[in-house]
Short mmCIF file of C-alpha atoms in Angstrom, two decimals:
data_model
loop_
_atom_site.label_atom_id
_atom_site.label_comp_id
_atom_site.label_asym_id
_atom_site.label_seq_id
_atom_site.Cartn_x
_atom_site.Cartn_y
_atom_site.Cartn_z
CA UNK V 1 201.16 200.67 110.26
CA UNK V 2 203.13 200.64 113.87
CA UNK V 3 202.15 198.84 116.76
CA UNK V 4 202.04 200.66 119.91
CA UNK V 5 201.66 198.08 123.58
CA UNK V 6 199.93 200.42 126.46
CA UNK V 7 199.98 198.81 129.48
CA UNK V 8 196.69 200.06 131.53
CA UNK V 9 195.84 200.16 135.07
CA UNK V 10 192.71 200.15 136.08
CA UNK V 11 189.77 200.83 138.84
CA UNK V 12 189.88 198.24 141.37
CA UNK V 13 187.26 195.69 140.16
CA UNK V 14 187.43 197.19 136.65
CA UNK V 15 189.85 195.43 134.36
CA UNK V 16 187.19 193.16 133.05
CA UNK V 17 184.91 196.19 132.00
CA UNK V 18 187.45 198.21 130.33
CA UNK V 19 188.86 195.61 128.23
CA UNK V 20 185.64 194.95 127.26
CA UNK V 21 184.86 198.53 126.40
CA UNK V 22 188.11 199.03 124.30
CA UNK V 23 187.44 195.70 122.21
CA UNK V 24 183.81 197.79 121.27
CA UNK V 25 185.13 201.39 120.84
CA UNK V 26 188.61 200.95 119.81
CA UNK V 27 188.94 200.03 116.11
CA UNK V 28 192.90 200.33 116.05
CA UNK V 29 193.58 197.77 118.93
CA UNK V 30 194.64 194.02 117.87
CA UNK V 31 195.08 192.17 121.39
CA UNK V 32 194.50 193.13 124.91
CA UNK V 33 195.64 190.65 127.75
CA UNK V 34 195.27 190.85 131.49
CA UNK V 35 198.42 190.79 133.33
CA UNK V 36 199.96 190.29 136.91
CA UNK V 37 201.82 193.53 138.43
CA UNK V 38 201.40 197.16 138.25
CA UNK V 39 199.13 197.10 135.44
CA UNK V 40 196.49 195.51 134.87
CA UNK V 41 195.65 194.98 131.23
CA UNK V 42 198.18 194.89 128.01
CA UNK V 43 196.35 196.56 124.99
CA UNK V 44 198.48 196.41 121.56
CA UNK V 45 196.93 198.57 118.94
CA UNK V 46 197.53 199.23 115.00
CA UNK V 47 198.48 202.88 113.96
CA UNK V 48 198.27 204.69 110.62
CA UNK V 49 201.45 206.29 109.86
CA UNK V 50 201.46 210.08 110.56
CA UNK V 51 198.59 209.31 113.85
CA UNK V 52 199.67 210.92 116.72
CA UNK V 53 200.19 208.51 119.34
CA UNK V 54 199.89 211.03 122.21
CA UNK V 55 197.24 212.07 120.95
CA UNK V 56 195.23 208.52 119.99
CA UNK V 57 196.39 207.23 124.16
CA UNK V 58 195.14 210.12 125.61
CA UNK V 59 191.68 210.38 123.59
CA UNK V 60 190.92 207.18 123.26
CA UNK V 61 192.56 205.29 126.07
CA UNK V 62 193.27 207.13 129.21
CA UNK V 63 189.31 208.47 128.91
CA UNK V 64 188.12 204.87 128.53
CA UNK V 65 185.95 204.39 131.63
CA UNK V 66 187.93 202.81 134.72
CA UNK V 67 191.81 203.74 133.82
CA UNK V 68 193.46 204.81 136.29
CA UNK V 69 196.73 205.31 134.71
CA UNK V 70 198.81 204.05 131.58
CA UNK V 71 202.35 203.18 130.33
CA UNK V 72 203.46 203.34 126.35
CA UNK V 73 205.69 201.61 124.83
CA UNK V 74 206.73 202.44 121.16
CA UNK V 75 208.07 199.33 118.91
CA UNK V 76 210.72 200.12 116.39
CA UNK V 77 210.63 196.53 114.68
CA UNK V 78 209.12 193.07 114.72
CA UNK V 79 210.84 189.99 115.52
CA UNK V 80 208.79 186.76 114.28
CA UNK V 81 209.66 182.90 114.81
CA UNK V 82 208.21 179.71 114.65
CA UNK V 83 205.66 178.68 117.74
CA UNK V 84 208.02 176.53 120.07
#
């Protein structure tokens, strides 16, 4: 599996809702987070190896009700440490 961050923005007044909607529709995602500046949400999701990722963001995120627009980013590896 790969994780794959997509920062959302959304319909003013609709952050709220569509993290709510992805939490019930989207199997693959693991955390989403509200956030301050362009975007408004931070969605990181769990891929299968060989899923298209253009594919999976533009079926089954930009199409969630009340995006507006959305930003990928790609992770190559994972860096873990202790809690400070």
């Amino acid at each position: 599996m790969r994780a794959v961050f997509v920062m959302i923005k959304c319909d003013l007044g609709k952050a709220y809702q569509v993290a709510d909607e992805a939490v019930e529709t989207i199997e693959e995602i693991s955390e989403i987070y509200s956030t301050s500046g362009q975007y408004d949400l931070l969605a990181k999701f769990y891929l299968e190896e060989g899923v298209d990722t253009g594919r999976f963001i533009t079926e089954k995120v930009q199409t969630l009700p009340g995006v507006k627009d959305t930003f990928t980013l790609i992770t190559f590896n994972a860096f873990v440490g202790a809690a400070r």
